[in-house]
mmCIF file of C-alpha atoms and ligand atoms in Angstrom:
data_model
loop_
_atom_site.group_PDB
_atom_site.id
_atom_site.type_symbol
_atom_site.label_atom_id
_atom_site.label_comp_id
_atom_site.label_asym_id
_atom_site.label_seq_id
_atom_site.Cartn_x
_atom_site.Cartn_y
_atom_site.Cartn_z
ATOM 1 C CA MET A 259 92.684 116.589 113.660
ATOM 2 C CA LEU A 260 90.510 114.489 111.524
ATOM 3 C CA ARG A 261 89.709 116.276 108.146
ATOM 4 C CA PRO A 262 86.907 115.840 105.762
ATOM 5 C CA ILE A 263 87.486 113.728 102.631
ATOM 6 C CA LEU A 264 86.485 115.284 99.690
ATOM 7 C CA ARG A 265 84.795 113.183 96.894
ATOM 8 C CA LEU A 266 84.353 112.890 93.118
ATOM 9 C CA GLY A 267 82.620 116.835 91.976
ATOM 10 C CA ASP A 268 85.349 118.380 94.206
ATOM 11 C CA ALA A 269 86.767 121.264 92.113
ATOM 12 C CA ILE A 270 90.163 120.561 93.546
ATOM 13 C CA LEU A 271 90.498 116.827 93.606
ATOM 14 C CA SER A 272 90.361 117.733 89.296
ATOM 15 C CA GLU A 273 93.573 120.367 89.619
ATOM 16 C CA PRO A 274 97.217 119.741 89.575
ATOM 17 C CA ALA A 275 98.696 120.615 92.903
ATOM 18 C CA ARG A 276 101.141 122.841 93.780
ATOM 19 C CA PRO A 277 104.470 121.804 94.766
ATOM 20 C CA VAL A 278 105.872 122.451 98.937
ATOM 21 C CA ASP A 279 108.302 125.645 99.061
ATOM 22 C CA VAL A 280 108.817 125.179 102.834
ATOM 23 C CA ILE A 281 108.209 122.453 105.342
ATOM 24 C CA THR A 282 106.182 125.075 107.060
ATOM 25 C CA PRO A 283 104.859 124.178 111.039
ATOM 26 C CA ASP A 284 101.568 124.464 109.191
ATOM 27 C CA VAL A 285 102.686 121.630 106.554
ATOM 28 C CA GLU A 286 103.637 119.205 109.121
ATOM 29 C CA THR A 287 99.836 119.483 111.023
ATOM 30 C CA LEU A 288 98.451 118.541 107.434
ATOM 31 C CA ILE A 289 100.803 115.937 107.477
ATOM 32 C CA ASP A 290 99.934 114.852 110.796
ATOM 33 C CA ASP A 291 95.884 115.417 110.250
ATOM 34 C CA MET A 292 96.336 113.262 106.961
ATOM 35 C CA ILE A 293 97.974 110.685 108.275
ATOM 36 C CA GLU A 294 95.216 110.431 111.182
ATOM 37 C CA THR A 295 92.447 110.658 108.609
ATOM 38 C CA MET A 296 94.015 108.227 106.420
ATOM 39 C CA TYR A 297 94.212 105.617 109.566
ATOM 40 C CA ALA A 298 90.616 106.772 110.569
ATOM 41 C CA ALA A 299 88.967 106.009 107.137
ATOM 42 C CA PRO A 300 90.568 103.419 107.255
ATOM 43 C CA GLY A 301 92.682 103.737 103.740
ATOM 44 C CA VAL A 302 96.306 102.894 102.202
ATOM 45 C CA GLY A 303 97.170 106.074 100.803
ATOM 46 C CA LEU A 304 95.761 109.926 101.069
ATOM 47 C CA ALA A 305 96.796 112.708 99.025
ATOM 48 C CA ALA A 306 96.687 116.323 99.998
ATOM 49 C CA PRO A 307 93.872 117.391 97.327
ATOM 50 C CA GLN A 308 91.729 115.079 99.412
ATOM 51 C CA VAL A 309 91.379 117.057 102.628
ATOM 52 C CA GLY A 310 91.270 119.984 100.148
ATOM 53 C CA VAL A 311 94.830 121.580 100.178
ATOM 54 C CA SER A 312 96.461 121.840 96.627
ATOM 55 C CA SER A 313 99.901 120.751 97.910
ATOM 56 C CA LYS A 314 102.248 118.194 96.466
ATOM 57 C CA ILE A 315 101.987 115.753 99.479
ATOM 58 C CA PHE A 316 100.927 111.937 99.811
ATOM 59 C CA VAL A 317 101.053 109.529 102.892
ATOM 60 C CA ILE A 318 100.622 105.503 102.256
ATOM 61 C CA ASP A 319 100.988 102.902 104.663
ATOM 62 C CA ILE A 320 99.839 99.859 102.671
ATOM 63 C CA SER A 321 99.898 97.708 106.544
ATOM 64 C CA LEU A 322 96.933 100.163 107.407
ATOM 65 C CA GLY A 323 99.057 100.820 110.428
ATOM 66 C CA LYS A 324 100.331 97.552 111.505
ATOM 67 C CA ASP A 325 103.957 97.478 110.372
ATOM 68 C CA PRO A 326 105.738 100.669 111.844
ATOM 69 C CA ALA A 327 108.094 100.764 109.272
ATOM 70 C CA GLY A 328 104.825 100.942 106.626
ATOM 71 C CA LEU A 329 104.068 104.550 107.081
ATOM 72 C CA HIS A 330 105.930 106.951 104.076
ATOM 73 C CA THR A 331 105.140 110.578 103.159
ATOM 74 C CA MET A 332 106.098 111.663 100.310
ATOM 75 C CA ILE A 333 106.269 115.926 99.509
ATOM 76 C CA ASN A 334 107.101 116.736 95.701
ATOM 77 C CA PRO A 335 107.075 113.406 94.518
ATOM 78 C CA GLU A 336 108.225 112.505 90.556
ATOM 79 C CA PHE A 337 108.452 109.256 89.356
ATOM 80 C CA VAL A 338 112.080 107.748 88.546
ATOM 81 C CA GLU A 339 110.832 104.152 87.172
ATOM 82 C CA ARG A 340 107.851 102.896 85.546
ATOM 83 C CA GLU A 341 107.944 98.994 84.400
ATOM 84 C CA GLY A 342 105.208 96.164 83.686
ATOM 85 C CA MET A 343 101.457 96.055 84.377
ATOM 86 C CA GLN A 344 98.985 94.845 86.688
ATOM 87 C CA LEU A 345 95.380 94.351 86.895
ATOM 88 C CA GLU A 346 94.149 94.192 90.247
ATOM 89 C CA GLU A 347 90.627 95.843 91.832
ATOM 90 C CA GLU A 348 91.197 99.564 93.350
ATOM 91 C CA GLY A 349 89.085 102.088 95.084
ATOM 92 C CA CYS A 350 89.248 105.745 96.350
ATOM 93 C CA LEU A 351 88.490 107.547 99.641
ATOM 94 C CA SER A 352 87.073 110.153 97.140
ATOM 95 C CA LEU A 353 84.885 107.280 95.646
ATOM 96 C CA PRO A 354 83.121 105.721 98.371
ATOM 97 C CA GLY A 355 81.560 102.390 97.793
ATOM 98 C CA PHE A 356 83.002 101.783 94.508
ATOM 99 C CA THR A 357 85.782 99.942 92.599
ATOM 100 C CA SER A 358 87.043 99.024 89.518
ATOM 101 C CA THR A 359 89.776 96.934 87.950
ATOM 102 C CA VAL A 360 92.696 99.296 86.938
ATOM 103 C CA ALA A 361 95.806 98.962 85.048
ATOM 104 C CA ARG A 362 98.811 99.966 86.907
ATOM 105 C CA PRO A 363 102.800 99.725 86.297
ATOM 106 C CA LYS A 364 104.104 96.461 88.236
ATOM 107 C CA ARG A 365 106.906 98.735 89.922
ATOM 108 C CA VAL A 366 107.495 102.072 90.654
ATOM 109 C CA VAL A 367 110.261 104.251 91.873
ATOM 110 C CA VAL A 368 109.254 107.334 93.601
ATOM 111 C CA LYS A 369 111.777 110.538 94.399
ATOM 112 C CA GLY A 370 111.147 113.286 96.695
ATOM 113 C CA LEU A 371 111.284 114.898 100.035
ATOM 114 C CA ASN A 372 109.919 113.260 103.414
ATOM 115 C CA ARG A 373 108.730 115.023 106.442
ATOM 116 C CA GLN A 374 112.353 116.398 107.634
ATOM 117 C CA GLY A 375 112.820 117.483 104.061
ATOM 118 C CA ASP A 376 115.529 114.954 102.650
ATOM 119 C CA GLU A 377 115.566 113.508 99.290
ATOM 120 C CA TYR A 378 114.400 109.489 99.581
ATOM 121 C CA THR A 379 113.152 107.409 97.001
ATOM 122 C CA LEU A 380 110.959 104.601 97.407
ATOM 123 C CA GLU A 381 110.193 101.323 95.396
ATOM 124 C CA GLY A 382 107.424 99.661 95.264
ATOM 125 C CA THR A 383 106.068 96.585 93.497
ATOM 126 C CA GLY A 384 102.332 94.919 93.697
ATOM 127 C CA LEU A 385 100.177 97.191 96.410
ATOM 128 C CA LEU A 386 102.530 99.504 96.809
ATOM 129 C CA ALA A 387 103.379 100.066 93.304
ATOM 130 C CA ARG A 388 99.532 100.347 92.801
ATOM 131 C CA ALA A 389 99.158 102.926 95.968
ATOM 132 C CA LEU A 390 102.010 105.061 94.851
ATOM 133 C CA GLN A 391 100.603 105.394 91.071
ATOM 134 C CA HIS A 392 97.085 106.172 92.827
ATOM 135 C CA GLU A 393 98.412 108.938 94.892
ATOM 136 C CA MET A 394 100.820 110.450 92.586
ATOM 137 C CA ASP A 395 97.670 110.490 90.322
ATOM 138 C CA HIS A 396 95.745 112.599 92.805
ATOM 139 C CA LEU A 397 98.749 114.950 92.620
ATOM 140 C CA ASN A 398 98.353 115.530 88.728
ATOM 141 C CA GLY A 399 94.282 115.918 89.592
ATOM 142 C CA SER A 400 93.045 112.527 88.254
ATOM 143 C CA LEU A 401 91.188 109.917 89.869
ATOM 144 C CA PHE A 402 90.955 106.152 89.134
ATOM 145 C CA VAL A 403 87.973 106.821 86.956
ATOM 146 C CA ASP A 404 89.615 108.822 84.526
ATOM 147 C CA ARG A 405 91.621 105.718 84.064
ATOM 148 C CA LEU A 406 88.685 103.560 82.756
ATOM 149 C CA ARG A 407 87.064 103.785 79.933
ATOM 150 C CA GLY A 408 83.632 102.824 78.248
ATOM 151 C CA ILE A 409 80.737 101.388 80.316
ATOM 152 C CA ALA A 410 82.554 100.866 83.549
ATOM 153 C CA ARG A 411 83.392 104.772 83.606
ATOM 154 C CA ASP A 412 80.022 105.842 82.443
ATOM 155 C CA MET A 413 78.131 103.588 85.199
ATOM 156 C CA ILE A 414 80.506 105.086 87.878
ATOM 157 C CA LEU A 415 79.908 108.953 87.074
ATOM 158 C CA ARG A 416 76.224 107.997 86.538
ATOM 159 C CA LYS A 417 75.871 106.403 89.617
ATOM 160 C CA VAL A 418 77.481 109.521 91.714
ATOM 161 C CA LYS A 419 75.668 112.003 89.401
ATOM 162 C CA LYS A 420 72.533 110.225 90.757
ATOM 163 C CA LEU A 421 73.490 110.236 94.280
ATOM 164 C CA THR A 422 74.331 113.636 94.366
ATOM 165 C CA LYS A 423 71.168 114.439 93.182
ATOM 166 C CA ALA A 424 69.488 113.021 95.776
ATOM 167 C CA GLY A 425 71.619 114.746 98.522
ATOM 168 C CA LYS A 426 73.609 111.650 99.826
ATOM 169 C CA TRP A 427 77.097 112.306 98.078
HETATM 170 ZN ZN1 ZN K 621 92.387 107.819 95.958
#
């Protein structure tokens, strides 16, 4: 089932998500819905707070569904390694219409549970590293605008405020 994606301004997006204790049928349904919602958007990643659930879960597929091995579900993830730096354009399903250049590590290793509850690690470079870092940020209650400074950040926040006032956000 598709779930509505919350946008910047919704309180749950700025709160740290809670760890998942048990992978219940509700959690499984949430994961299925997140995958469906991510592909429909379309986006390369989606975190549970973006669909209004404060749980440490994200899904990622930088192939947008083209590579059957490209889909990853991470529950209670944590960083194992982060190194290097990349500067690329980035967007977010919770900030439709906005992109900005964001500094991110070039390579990351994340450890968490898959949907069966087994521990696994995922290593990413380039776009996957960027997506992993972006989704980890969501689970910590921050969006890519929070990594910007000065004019770039102010401009996005100002435009969102305008759109919100006009009832278009
Ligand atoms: Zn995002």
